[in-house]
């Protein structure tokens, strides 16, 4: 036991040695200049209120976005900044790795850029996006809050002479995929820019986003964390401990990310934790923005601009594979060199244990190997069954309650319940497996668990060191387990699995993760069974190594575990799917198809609440249709396809809008391959990203191409298509329904009111 203590002490000491450059030393803070105006939270709040209440939803390209741009322009000019507009139009390719399709969107918007020259040309950029997510999202927290704070910061900065030069950028079309900031970094001369900070959904506890697609310089992370700590503002560092990257479909979650990609040190400020159900919804109103928090963030920004020294951030290239650990308000950074040393040490340690194992009593013959092999197969099958069974509670309550999903409001409870369920099953299963004669070699189980973890860690480390760290941690747990067979240590891994989901659970990424997991159930069962296997092996290893100690525990806990398991199942039934803060999303769309009369289409990704369906005299389902009153359609359409001979067709669409549409979607389909050879400025071909072609791609036997456009719109579209006969064109136009004739007042529902016009024709 003494040797054990020494080993643990060694690792703890090593950790602190490697993370030696922790962010503890305070930075000197210069006194603010006297003549400077003070930051007024009330004024910042008023700006946000104007954008939210007076202007309302501001999706990219909309009239609302344009009005917001004018307002920001006016305020900045009043404050004495040199302001200019940067309009842009960009073709964005919608990526969906699961269902390949050719979906091209034209996004039109503008950035508002303001400049304040200082005594030296070194420039600091402050940014915030002013668009909102959707036609029905007023975007108070996301991101009128950030814009309000920045407009007020602008006033303060302009009220006295500044050392550094400042640039404020109010980005358009952030919600359409960081379009404004991506455009800005490709156009601007960034040579004088020292660093950048972006505000997106401000409040406390503060989220300091230090990783987009790439990570911020460690020196900047340290300095910023220091300032926030000194201001006594609670915060969370986004790259904390186990889940370190935002790489993937989201690719950096706000406008600071494109700056990092270009080698500009940048961080993002947002609100930490999973955004409530109002995020990107009609309920994102000023009631969710706190004056006190606006004040804290505003003061913080001003202190930070004085205390973070551009010259001390260092060069334009930096270590990107470091790890951050946060303990309360203390931030530790493990550099990639430290990380490498740690990897080597753990690998050597594992190798040493392997040698020790094979030099020792581990002698065996071929018939024993067959037994071990069968044992391992049994365990694999078992882990698959256990992971598969963990969904039983969910299925049970789905049937009983008649709702499809039970996770929305409380995903953490839902994961915890599954984990408890799995652990109970593991304990029960190990009790049974232990009795089977082939499963008696503890060392074999340790060897398989550690060997597989070593392989996974090595492969990941070769790919990306920081991604491999959680597995290195797991490998270290297994190493310690060999020296100290302890069931608590063996269960370090389930805790680790839970922790790795932390950021997922507390971000909007959870929604897409859940949807993908449910669409590809089998793949996910395989994946999670793979994660469970080392845990199973470790538990079995402990049981076989210390039978005298653990056998009685297994026996005594059998009944309590069964009771706990049943209780866990019942508990899951109490978890509400929706709540007032995480309401069910419902869409009520008044639909016109061609010249037919309109109908209402009520839809949700989950079943529409039973009482609501009954009220409308409909059966319980996800889609409900019922007739609408006889309004005039918001537009009409004439579409013509002409055969020009020689596989060439011309397409003409004449759209007569009664109201300003929001989104126009044109889907072209054909059983044969086709491509567009010419098109007017509905989708300018000169703006197409390289490698992207205007052609149909195959999807379940049909070739398909989708062209989408946000405003401003033209009423005529002309295109030439090259292809073979039978071409089908579907036009779908979405309008915001600002004065819906049918409204619902229901608890736990968040409703989008839309109108749509759809027309289909073929040649
Ligand atoms: Zn935002």
XYZ file of C-alpha atoms and ligand atoms in Angstrom:
764
model
C 0.000 0.000 0.000
C 2.926 2.323 0.691
C 4.180 1.894 -2.899
C 0.717 2.883 -4.074
C 0.780 6.140 -2.143
C 4.161 7.008 -3.581
C 2.879 6.403 -7.113
C -0.164 8.629 -6.582
C 1.987 11.336 -5.015
C 4.308 11.088 -8.021
C 1.467 11.683 -10.497
C 0.024 14.602 -8.560
C 3.448 16.257 -8.315
C 4.050 15.649 -12.006
C 0.732 17.251 -12.913
C 1.536 20.433 -11.032
C 5.060 20.517 -12.418
C 3.808 20.199 -15.983
C 1.077 22.798 -15.536
C 3.510 25.085 -13.732
C 2.580 28.189 -15.686
C -0.804 28.527 -14.078
C -2.745 31.756 -14.372
C -2.310 32.923 -10.827
C -0.065 35.956 -10.941
C -2.057 39.177 -11.052
C -1.588 41.679 -13.857
C -0.986 45.320 -13.050
C -4.094 47.365 -13.774
C -3.656 50.933 -14.913
C -5.956 53.554 -13.443
C -8.759 54.666 -15.791
C -8.324 58.131 -17.279
C -10.342 60.801 -15.560
C -12.197 62.503 -18.375
C -13.607 59.200 -19.617
C -17.382 58.644 -19.680
C -18.742 55.797 -17.591
C -20.309 52.651 -18.962
C -24.062 52.865 -18.512
C -25.811 49.510 -18.278
C -29.152 51.273 -18.725
C -28.044 52.721 -22.068
C -26.710 49.347 -23.226
C -29.982 47.748 -22.198
C -31.933 50.396 -24.131
C -29.973 49.620 -27.306
C -30.728 45.919 -26.912
C -34.366 46.738 -26.219
C -34.613 48.825 -29.363
C -33.281 45.951 -31.496
C -35.518 43.374 -29.830
C -38.798 45.208 -29.298
C -38.829 47.979 -31.898
C -37.149 46.092 -34.734
C -37.809 42.464 -33.795
C -36.520 39.404 -35.678
C -33.445 40.183 -37.787
C -32.548 37.099 -39.848
C -29.882 37.530 -42.539
C -31.058 39.630 -45.469
C -34.372 40.629 -43.893
C -35.789 44.142 -43.537
C -35.288 43.749 -39.780
C -31.575 43.124 -40.213
C -31.279 46.152 -42.474
C -33.023 48.386 -39.919
C -30.744 47.090 -37.170
C -27.701 47.905 -39.321
C -28.964 51.467 -39.816
C -29.512 51.885 -36.083
C -26.011 50.636 -35.213
C -24.507 52.864 -37.891
C -26.303 55.916 -36.506
C -25.317 55.289 -32.860
C -21.650 54.729 -33.742
C -21.493 57.860 -35.847
C -23.082 59.856 -33.019
C -20.414 58.529 -30.655
C -17.701 59.849 -32.969
C -16.485 56.704 -34.711
C -15.608 56.496 -38.379
C -18.224 54.072 -39.699
C -18.608 52.139 -42.931
C -20.789 49.402 -44.316
C -19.475 46.210 -45.841
C -22.250 44.557 -47.836
C -21.764 40.980 -49.010
C -23.523 38.214 -50.845
C -22.232 34.724 -50.367
C -23.159 31.278 -51.609
C -23.107 28.847 -48.721
C -23.090 25.087 -49.237
C -25.232 23.347 -46.668
C -23.336 20.333 -45.404
C -25.121 17.343 -44.078
C -22.610 14.498 -43.801
C -25.383 11.998 -43.154
C -27.552 12.774 -46.153
C -25.491 14.144 -49.000
C -27.354 16.713 -51.042
C -26.465 19.648 -53.184
C -28.051 22.504 -51.255
C -26.783 25.975 -52.120
C -27.921 29.060 -50.250
C -27.416 32.660 -51.194
C -26.958 34.779 -48.084
C -27.092 38.570 -48.366
C -26.156 40.831 -45.511
C -23.657 43.463 -44.385
C -21.073 44.083 -41.676
C -20.908 47.451 -39.922
C -17.304 48.445 -39.317
C -16.280 51.325 -37.059
C -12.777 52.655 -36.476
C -11.171 54.678 -33.714
C -7.493 55.438 -34.349
C -5.320 55.459 -31.218
C -1.796 56.717 -30.507
C -0.309 53.635 -32.102
C -1.598 51.579 -35.041
C -1.789 48.288 -33.105
C -5.442 47.379 -33.343
C -7.844 45.546 -31.069
C -11.077 44.264 -32.625
C -14.332 43.959 -30.725
C -17.154 42.112 -32.428
C -20.796 41.114 -32.002
C -23.358 39.821 -34.478
C -26.568 41.795 -34.867
C -28.651 39.343 -36.876
C -31.047 36.937 -35.192
C -31.616 33.265 -35.872
C -34.985 33.145 -37.523
C -38.020 35.024 -38.804
C -39.673 34.434 -35.453
C -36.685 34.963 -33.120
C -36.415 38.510 -31.738
C -32.911 37.656 -30.492
C -32.703 39.594 -27.224
C -29.996 37.530 -25.562
C -28.766 36.246 -28.944
C -27.399 38.775 -29.656
C -28.996 42.176 -28.984
C -27.324 41.839 -25.565
C -23.832 41.750 -27.095
C -24.629 44.582 -29.521
C -26.036 46.753 -26.693
C -22.909 46.292 -24.560
C -20.614 46.990 -27.492
C -22.467 50.178 -28.526
C -22.073 51.480 -24.994
C -18.401 50.419 -24.872
C -17.997 52.355 -28.144
C -19.269 55.520 -26.466
C -16.850 55.112 -23.541
C -13.837 54.407 -25.772
C -14.514 57.423 -27.979
C -14.805 59.757 -24.988
C -11.052 59.854 -24.343
C -7.880 59.356 -26.338
C -6.715 55.761 -26.551
C -3.317 54.082 -26.714
C -4.337 51.344 -29.122
C -6.472 51.678 -32.199
C -9.875 50.052 -31.994
C -12.098 48.487 -34.574
C -15.676 47.502 -33.814
C -17.383 45.070 -36.123
C -21.051 44.298 -36.013
C -21.365 41.124 -38.048
C -24.322 40.245 -40.226
C -25.492 36.702 -41.019
C -23.698 34.994 -38.117
C -26.605 32.634 -37.632
C -26.415 31.593 -41.273
C -22.992 30.070 -40.515
C -20.552 32.866 -39.491
C -20.979 34.329 -42.967
C -20.260 37.962 -42.036
C -17.100 37.255 -40.039
C -15.793 34.793 -42.646
C -16.291 37.480 -45.269
C -14.598 40.134 -43.137
C -11.409 38.118 -42.534
C -11.025 37.352 -46.243
C -11.332 41.047 -47.179
C -9.498 42.854 -44.388
C -5.828 43.664 -43.918
C -5.274 42.089 -40.523
C -1.569 42.881 -40.183
C -2.079 45.517 -37.454
C -4.636 43.476 -35.532
C -3.235 42.222 -32.217
C -6.227 40.434 -30.802
C -9.989 40.148 -30.968
C -12.830 39.608 -28.534
C -16.343 38.686 -29.583
C -19.569 39.050 -27.613
C -22.375 36.631 -28.340
C -25.132 36.200 -25.732
C -23.659 37.987 -22.741
C -24.549 37.330 -19.153
C -23.150 35.434 -16.194
C -21.830 32.898 -15.432
C -19.582 33.874 -18.254
C -18.411 31.396 -20.835
C -14.916 32.176 -22.092
C -14.741 30.475 -25.446
C -11.120 29.703 -26.161
C -11.567 27.277 -29.035
C -13.172 27.671 -32.390
C -11.888 25.301 -35.017
C -8.505 26.100 -33.559
C -7.497 27.181 -30.062
C -6.690 30.662 -28.783
C -3.074 31.391 -27.722
C -2.477 30.076 -24.189
C -0.989 33.437 -23.192
C -4.222 35.248 -24.118
C -6.341 32.626 -22.343
C -4.275 33.138 -19.196
C -4.512 36.928 -19.308
C -8.247 37.000 -20.005
C -9.002 34.416 -17.298
C -6.950 36.493 -14.883
C -8.910 39.662 -15.532
C -12.238 37.850 -15.164
C -11.015 36.249 -11.928
C -9.873 39.591 -10.526
C -13.271 41.095 -11.308
C -14.828 38.227 -9.292
C -17.101 37.215 -12.148
C -17.991 33.502 -12.181
C -16.827 31.880 -15.421
C -16.352 28.624 -17.264
C -13.566 27.981 -19.734
C -14.986 26.223 -22.784
C -12.040 23.885 -23.270
C -12.258 22.337 -19.874
C -10.526 19.052 -19.109
C -12.045 16.317 -21.219
C -14.005 17.678 -24.125
C -11.602 19.992 -25.796
C -12.768 20.723 -29.253
C -15.630 22.182 -31.122
C -14.355 20.762 -34.339
C -17.045 19.010 -36.301
C -20.304 20.110 -37.776
C -20.391 23.320 -35.721
C -16.786 24.278 -36.373
C -16.422 27.109 -33.893
C -19.549 28.559 -32.473
C -19.262 32.273 -33.087
C -17.551 35.075 -34.977
C -14.182 34.842 -33.180
C -13.516 31.492 -34.855
C -12.631 32.817 -38.360
C -10.081 35.161 -36.704
C -8.377 32.241 -34.975
C -8.257 30.436 -38.311
C -6.346 33.424 -39.721
C -3.833 33.454 -36.884
C -5.370 36.353 -34.949
C -5.505 35.715 -31.186
C -9.198 35.743 -30.301
C -11.649 34.738 -27.611
C -15.419 34.685 -27.385
C -17.587 35.811 -24.478
C -20.956 34.179 -24.080
C -23.216 32.869 -21.385
C -22.149 29.530 -19.974
C -24.225 26.388 -19.704
C -26.852 25.028 -22.024
C -28.879 27.919 -23.407
C -32.458 27.662 -22.230
C -35.267 26.714 -24.544
C -35.688 30.333 -25.620
C -32.471 30.239 -27.571
C -33.224 30.929 -31.275
C -36.953 31.002 -30.412
C -39.786 33.565 -30.278
C -39.371 33.654 -26.475
C -35.867 35.159 -26.628
C -37.141 38.497 -25.277
C -35.668 41.233 -23.091
C -37.119 39.592 -19.976
C -34.237 37.093 -20.245
C -31.567 39.800 -20.242
C -30.428 41.087 -16.861
C -29.391 44.693 -16.340
C -26.952 43.709 -13.614
C -25.206 41.183 -15.855
C -25.012 43.696 -18.694
C -23.318 46.042 -16.248
C -20.804 43.402 -15.109
C -19.869 42.443 -18.663
C -19.600 46.057 -19.813
C -17.249 46.968 -16.944
C -15.282 43.766 -17.539
C -14.707 44.561 -21.209
C -13.354 48.011 -20.364
C -11.016 46.687 -17.661
C -9.881 43.931 -19.999
C -9.020 46.351 -22.805
C -6.735 48.155 -20.365
C -5.149 45.064 -18.823
C -4.625 42.629 -21.682
C -1.470 43.803 -23.391
C -1.299 43.030 -27.084
C 2.492 42.976 -27.061
C 2.543 40.256 -24.389
C 0.265 37.903 -26.317
C 3.255 36.918 -28.378
C 3.708 35.845 -31.951
C 1.033 35.053 -34.527
C 1.776 31.359 -34.268
C 1.186 29.513 -31.067
C 0.742 26.191 -29.384
C -2.749 24.937 -30.277
C -2.703 21.489 -28.679
C -2.510 22.571 -25.067
C -5.007 21.522 -22.461
C -6.803 23.727 -19.981
C -8.014 22.607 -16.581
C -10.259 24.731 -14.479
C -10.570 24.356 -10.736
C -12.930 26.983 -9.394
C -11.551 30.271 -10.681
C -8.062 28.808 -11.063
C -6.953 27.988 -14.589
C -4.118 25.580 -15.379
C -2.620 25.138 -18.788
C -0.740 22.050 -19.859
C 1.349 22.872 -22.914
C 1.579 20.445 -25.800
C 5.185 19.688 -24.738
C 3.982 18.835 -21.231
C 1.223 16.787 -22.807
C 3.777 14.858 -24.880
C 5.895 14.128 -21.832
C 2.810 12.925 -19.973
C 1.916 10.608 -22.868
C 5.418 9.130 -22.936
C 5.421 8.568 -19.186
C 2.056 6.797 -19.206
C 3.094 4.680 -22.202
C 6.338 3.674 -20.462
C 4.452 2.936 -17.274
C 1.983 0.711 -19.171
C 4.872 -1.049 -20.947
C 6.594 -1.647 -17.628
C 3.402 -3.246 -16.228
C 3.054 -5.436 -19.330
C 6.619 -6.690 -18.894
C 5.990 -7.310 -15.211
C 2.876 -9.283 -16.038
C 4.538 -11.517 -18.641
C 7.654 -12.092 -16.508
C 5.503 -13.100 -13.575
C 3.030 -15.923 -13.261
C 1.389 -15.334 -16.612
C 2.197 -18.739 -18.107
C -0.446 -20.411 -20.140
C -1.096 -23.066 -22.778
C -3.105 -22.976 -25.990
C -6.244 -24.573 -24.578
C -6.372 -21.869 -21.933
C -6.152 -19.231 -24.668
C -9.281 -20.650 -26.291
C -11.063 -20.358 -22.958
C -9.949 -16.742 -22.616
C -11.055 -16.023 -26.133
C -14.528 -17.400 -25.428
C -14.554 -15.360 -22.219
C -13.717 -12.193 -24.125
C -16.420 -12.912 -26.705
C -18.958 -13.430 -23.941
C -18.005 -10.095 -22.418
C -18.339 -8.348 -25.778
C -21.806 -9.826 -26.277
C -22.666 -8.823 -22.731
C -21.635 -5.204 -23.190
C -23.730 -5.009 -26.367
C -26.749 -6.376 -24.498
C -26.215 -4.035 -21.554
C -25.941 -0.932 -23.749
C -28.950 -2.064 -25.787
C -30.980 -2.672 -22.622
C -30.133 0.775 -21.263
C -32.728 2.170 -23.658
C -35.477 0.000 -22.170
C -36.659 2.606 -19.665
C -36.951 5.187 -22.385
C -38.947 2.867 -24.648
C -41.189 1.841 -21.778
C -42.140 5.413 -20.920
C -42.532 6.315 -24.561
C -45.200 3.633 -24.843
C -46.870 4.492 -21.543
C -46.864 8.270 -21.966
C -47.388 8.389 -25.702
C -44.503 10.834 -26.214
C -41.519 9.989 -28.301
C -38.712 11.618 -26.394
C -38.042 12.116 -22.737
C -34.825 14.020 -22.774
C -35.430 17.540 -23.932
C -35.838 19.448 -20.709
C -33.416 17.398 -18.612
C -30.832 15.574 -20.723
C -28.453 15.306 -17.755
C -31.011 13.382 -15.681
C -31.690 11.202 -18.658
C -27.999 10.311 -19.163
C -27.517 9.792 -15.432
C -30.461 7.398 -15.348
C -29.014 5.415 -18.257
C -25.612 5.278 -16.610
C -27.095 4.029 -13.317
C -29.058 1.435 -15.264
C -25.911 0.233 -17.040
C -23.890 0.088 -13.812
C -26.584 -1.957 -12.056
C -26.690 -4.380 -14.976
C -22.880 -4.630 -14.966
C -22.851 -5.541 -11.272
C -25.528 -8.171 -11.746
C -23.850 -9.574 -14.862
C -20.404 -9.782 -13.228
C -21.939 -11.812 -10.399
C -23.182 -14.346 -12.950
C -20.095 -14.359 -15.239
C -17.854 -14.982 -12.226
C -19.470 -18.400 -11.794
C -18.622 -19.566 -15.319
C -15.405 -21.661 -15.218
C -13.772 -20.189 -18.345
C -13.674 -16.722 -16.960
C -11.171 -17.112 -14.149
C -7.997 -15.320 -15.275
C -7.952 -11.818 -13.849
C -4.727 -10.891 -15.637
C -6.224 -11.728 -19.005
C -9.058 -9.283 -18.450
C -6.713 -6.537 -17.386
C -4.509 -7.222 -20.388
C -7.416 -6.990 -22.855
C -8.827 -3.805 -21.308
C -5.449 -2.078 -21.073
C -4.251 -3.333 -24.461
C -7.330 -2.032 -26.265
C -7.136 1.311 -24.445
C -3.452 1.568 -25.364
C -4.295 1.019 -29.040
C -7.099 3.595 -29.026
C -4.903 6.132 -27.217
C -1.963 5.612 -29.582
C -4.082 5.996 -32.716
C -5.788 9.117 -31.378
C -2.475 10.583 -30.186
C -1.040 10.174 -33.675
C -4.082 12.027 -35.013
C -4.425 14.739 -32.374
C -2.808 14.800 -28.987
C -5.467 16.768 -27.119
C -8.262 14.507 -28.361
C -6.372 11.486 -27.051
C -6.010 12.916 -23.561
C -9.262 11.503 -22.088
C -8.169 8.047 -23.197
C -4.719 8.576 -21.731
C -6.438 9.398 -18.462
C -8.398 6.164 -18.756
C -5.216 4.213 -19.530
C -3.640 5.640 -16.382
C -6.696 4.494 -14.387
C -6.204 0.973 -15.749
C -2.477 1.039 -14.903
C -3.228 2.036 -11.322
C -5.907 -0.636 -11.209
C -3.283 -3.320 -11.855
C -1.280 -2.195 -8.829
C -4.320 -1.538 -6.717
C -7.365 -3.633 -7.712
C -10.080 -1.344 -6.460
C -13.629 -1.295 -7.670
C -13.904 2.494 -7.229
C -10.931 2.978 -9.539
C -12.515 0.586 -12.052
C -15.577 2.810 -12.071
C -13.493 5.895 -12.824
C -14.248 5.201 -16.474
C -18.066 5.542 -16.235
C -17.504 8.841 -14.489
C -15.208 9.734 -17.350
C -17.897 8.783 -19.894
C -20.313 11.004 -18.017
C -17.859 13.870 -17.875
C -17.079 13.647 -21.570
C -20.767 14.331 -22.166
C -20.735 17.381 -19.957
C -20.127 19.978 -22.593
C -22.424 18.115 -24.945
C -25.205 18.140 -22.350
C -24.658 21.800 -21.684
C -24.690 23.004 -25.228
C -26.999 23.131 -28.160
C -24.913 20.368 -29.752
C -26.844 17.943 -27.591
C -29.909 18.233 -29.836
C -28.102 17.138 -32.976
C -26.154 14.481 -31.067
C -29.392 13.012 -29.782
C -31.020 13.043 -33.197
C -28.050 11.331 -34.827
C -27.825 8.766 -32.019
C -31.444 7.858 -32.549
C -31.195 7.655 -36.290
C -28.209 5.318 -36.140
C -29.095 3.328 -33.046
C -27.041 0.262 -33.970
C -23.862 2.220 -34.630
C -24.230 3.995 -31.302
C -24.880 0.747 -29.426
C -21.647 -0.616 -30.947
C -19.733 2.542 -30.051
C -20.908 2.674 -26.462
C -20.503 -1.074 -25.997
C -16.874 -0.492 -27.036
C -16.553 2.128 -24.301
C -18.218 -0.134 -21.746
C -16.025 -3.150 -22.447
C -12.879 -1.950 -20.602
C -15.111 -1.096 -17.637
C -16.541 -4.613 -17.608
C -13.093 -6.156 -17.861
C -11.795 -3.947 -15.077
C -14.630 -4.802 -12.718
C -14.132 -8.501 -13.428
C -10.396 -8.081 -12.891
C -11.022 -6.589 -9.447
C -13.510 -9.290 -8.555
C -11.127 -12.111 -9.509
C -8.064 -10.483 -7.921
C -9.716 -9.763 -4.622
C -12.461 -12.400 -4.386
C -12.479 -12.522 -0.595
C -13.132 -8.836 -0.371
C -15.458 -8.333 -3.330
C -17.543 -11.542 -3.395
C -19.446 -10.668 -0.210
C -20.034 -7.160 -1.561
C -21.527 -8.567 -4.778
C -23.728 -10.941 -2.814
C -24.937 -8.382 -0.316
C -25.675 -5.742 -2.942
C -27.665 -7.977 -5.292
C -31.107 -7.186 -3.865
C -30.480 -3.460 -3.278
C -29.168 -3.208 -6.828
C -32.291 -4.823 -8.274
C -34.443 -2.407 -6.244
C -32.275 0.511 -7.345
C -32.598 -0.582 -10.965
C -36.392 -0.676 -10.782
C -36.443 2.661 -8.945
C -34.266 4.150 -11.666
C -36.722 2.948 -14.312
C -39.635 4.464 -12.428
C -37.717 7.685 -11.817
C -37.234 8.139 -15.555
C -41.021 8.309 -15.870
C -41.051 11.374 -13.614
C -38.657 13.347 -15.802
C -40.820 15.733 -17.816
C -40.087 15.959 -21.520
C -40.863 19.645 -21.645
C -40.990 22.495 -19.225
C -41.644 26.195 -19.332
C -37.972 26.919 -19.918
C -37.520 24.030 -22.372
C -40.817 24.026 -24.239
C -41.819 21.755 -27.098
C -41.241 23.364 -30.479
C -44.344 23.524 -32.618
C -44.736 24.980 -36.057
C -48.036 26.272 -37.352
C -47.770 26.899 -41.039
C -50.554 28.211 -43.226
C -49.870 26.476 -46.512
C -50.966 27.267 -50.028
C -50.343 24.739 -52.746
C -50.716 26.331 -56.190
C -54.154 27.911 -56.464
C -55.858 25.642 -53.960
C -57.314 27.031 -50.731
C -55.039 27.210 -47.731
C -54.685 24.662 -44.985
C -52.995 24.763 -41.610
C -50.137 22.374 -41.059
C -49.208 21.878 -37.436
C -45.992 19.946 -36.936
C -43.421 19.043 -34.333
C -40.495 16.664 -34.116
C -42.320 15.005 -31.238
C -45.988 14.048 -30.996
C -48.319 17.026 -30.807
C -49.757 17.170 -27.252
C -52.770 14.918 -26.860
C -55.135 17.554 -25.492
C -54.322 19.907 -28.365
C -54.894 17.179 -30.976
C -58.225 16.314 -29.342
C -59.279 19.955 -29.267
C -58.726 20.095 -33.024
C -60.580 16.797 -33.489
C -57.444 15.043 -34.742
C -55.619 11.850 -33.875
C -52.385 11.884 -31.903
C -49.533 12.386 -34.399
C -46.574 14.559 -35.380
C -48.374 16.293 -38.234
C -51.889 17.661 -38.182
C -53.659 19.278 -41.139
C -56.886 21.224 -41.016
C -58.570 23.767 -43.304
C -57.813 27.486 -42.993
C -60.065 30.474 -43.578
C -60.227 31.834 -47.109
C -57.359 34.358 -47.278
C -55.613 35.308 -50.466
C -52.262 33.547 -51.055
C -49.206 35.759 -50.362
C -47.969 35.275 -53.942
C -48.594 33.536 -57.202
C -46.227 31.848 -59.569
C -45.853 31.107 -63.263
C -43.279 28.527 -64.188
C -42.228 27.522 -67.687
C -39.712 24.942 -68.861
C -38.874 25.046 -72.559
C -37.050 22.417 -74.586
C -34.311 24.198 -76.536
C -33.186 21.035 -78.285
C -29.869 19.193 -77.842
C -30.398 18.298 -74.126
C -30.875 21.956 -73.308
C -33.820 23.455 -71.422
C -34.681 26.913 -70.243
C -36.437 27.523 -66.950
C -38.378 30.708 -66.256
C -40.101 31.452 -62.950
C -42.257 34.552 -62.554
C -43.047 35.214 -58.898
C -45.570 37.877 -57.993
C -45.251 38.604 -54.283
C -48.028 40.296 -52.328
C -45.799 40.340 -49.222
C -42.026 40.278 -48.754
C -40.994 36.617 -48.614
C -38.301 35.369 -46.274
C -36.864 32.313 -47.940
C -37.265 30.966 -51.463
C -36.356 27.356 -52.067
C -36.176 25.810 -55.511
C -35.746 22.088 -55.768
C -34.923 20.589 -59.170
C -35.240 16.850 -59.596
C -34.785 14.433 -62.443
C -34.284 10.689 -62.907
C -31.252 11.607 -65.084
C -28.200 13.670 -64.250
C -28.455 17.393 -65.048
C -26.606 20.649 -64.499
C -27.358 24.341 -64.654
C -25.259 26.031 -67.322
C -26.534 29.551 -66.808
C -28.508 31.360 -64.136
C -29.328 34.999 -63.374
C -28.428 36.707 -60.119
C -30.831 34.580 -58.088
C -27.645 32.621 -57.519
C -24.704 34.311 -59.216
C -22.417 31.658 -60.690
C -19.402 33.926 -60.157
C -19.976 33.629 -56.390
C -19.960 29.832 -56.350
C -17.279 28.395 -54.065
C -14.615 26.475 -55.951
C -15.351 22.770 -56.512
C -19.083 23.386 -56.074
C -21.095 22.681 -59.196
C -24.667 23.543 -60.011
C -25.674 19.976 -60.706
C -28.050 17.376 -59.348
C -26.542 14.751 -57.114
C -28.015 11.302 -56.762
C -30.263 10.603 -53.843
C -32.349 7.415 -53.753
C -32.497 7.032 -57.530
C -33.249 10.697 -58.258
C -30.847 13.536 -59.069
C -31.533 16.559 -56.937
C -30.340 20.157 -56.606
C -31.617 22.676 -54.066
C -31.157 26.425 -54.465
C -32.155 28.701 -51.622
C -32.135 32.402 -51.202
C -32.791 34.825 -48.374
C -33.956 38.388 -49.209
C -33.744 40.664 -51.122
C -35.696 38.825 -53.798
C -36.255 39.310 -57.462
C -39.533 38.407 -59.057
C -38.060 36.672 -62.100
C -35.638 33.782 -62.277
C -34.125 32.503 -65.498
C -31.833 29.546 -65.918
C -30.583 27.134 -68.563
C -30.449 23.467 -67.689
C -28.582 20.698 -69.469
C -30.129 17.281 -68.976
C -32.585 14.723 -70.289
C -36.376 14.732 -70.298
C -38.598 14.815 -67.241
C -37.437 17.598 -65.028
C -39.432 18.382 -61.919
C -39.280 21.791 -60.258
C -40.699 22.534 -56.808
C -40.808 26.111 -55.570
C -41.396 26.693 -51.883
C -41.544 30.190 -50.443
C -41.669 30.875 -46.711
C -43.197 34.024 -45.224
C -43.151 35.126 -41.615
C -46.710 35.135 -40.298
C -46.544 38.218 -38.116
C -50.296 38.513 -37.566
C -51.408 34.866 -37.383
C -55.160 34.313 -37.642
C -54.860 31.257 -35.449
C -52.938 31.583 -32.193
C -52.522 29.164 -29.320
C -51.901 29.944 -25.685
C -50.498 26.731 -24.253
C -48.068 25.858 -21.534
C -44.719 24.361 -22.455
C -45.119 25.128 -26.144
C -42.938 27.382 -28.256
C -44.689 28.174 -31.520
C -43.440 29.366 -34.904
C -46.114 30.982 -37.054
C -45.303 30.807 -40.747
C -46.949 30.980 -44.120
C -45.795 29.084 -47.144
C -46.558 28.918 -50.811
C -45.682 25.825 -52.782
C -45.965 25.031 -56.433
C -44.750 22.094 -58.430
C -44.487 21.524 -62.147
C -42.621 19.230 -64.453
C -41.622 18.814 -68.021
Zn -25.488 34.264 -31.457
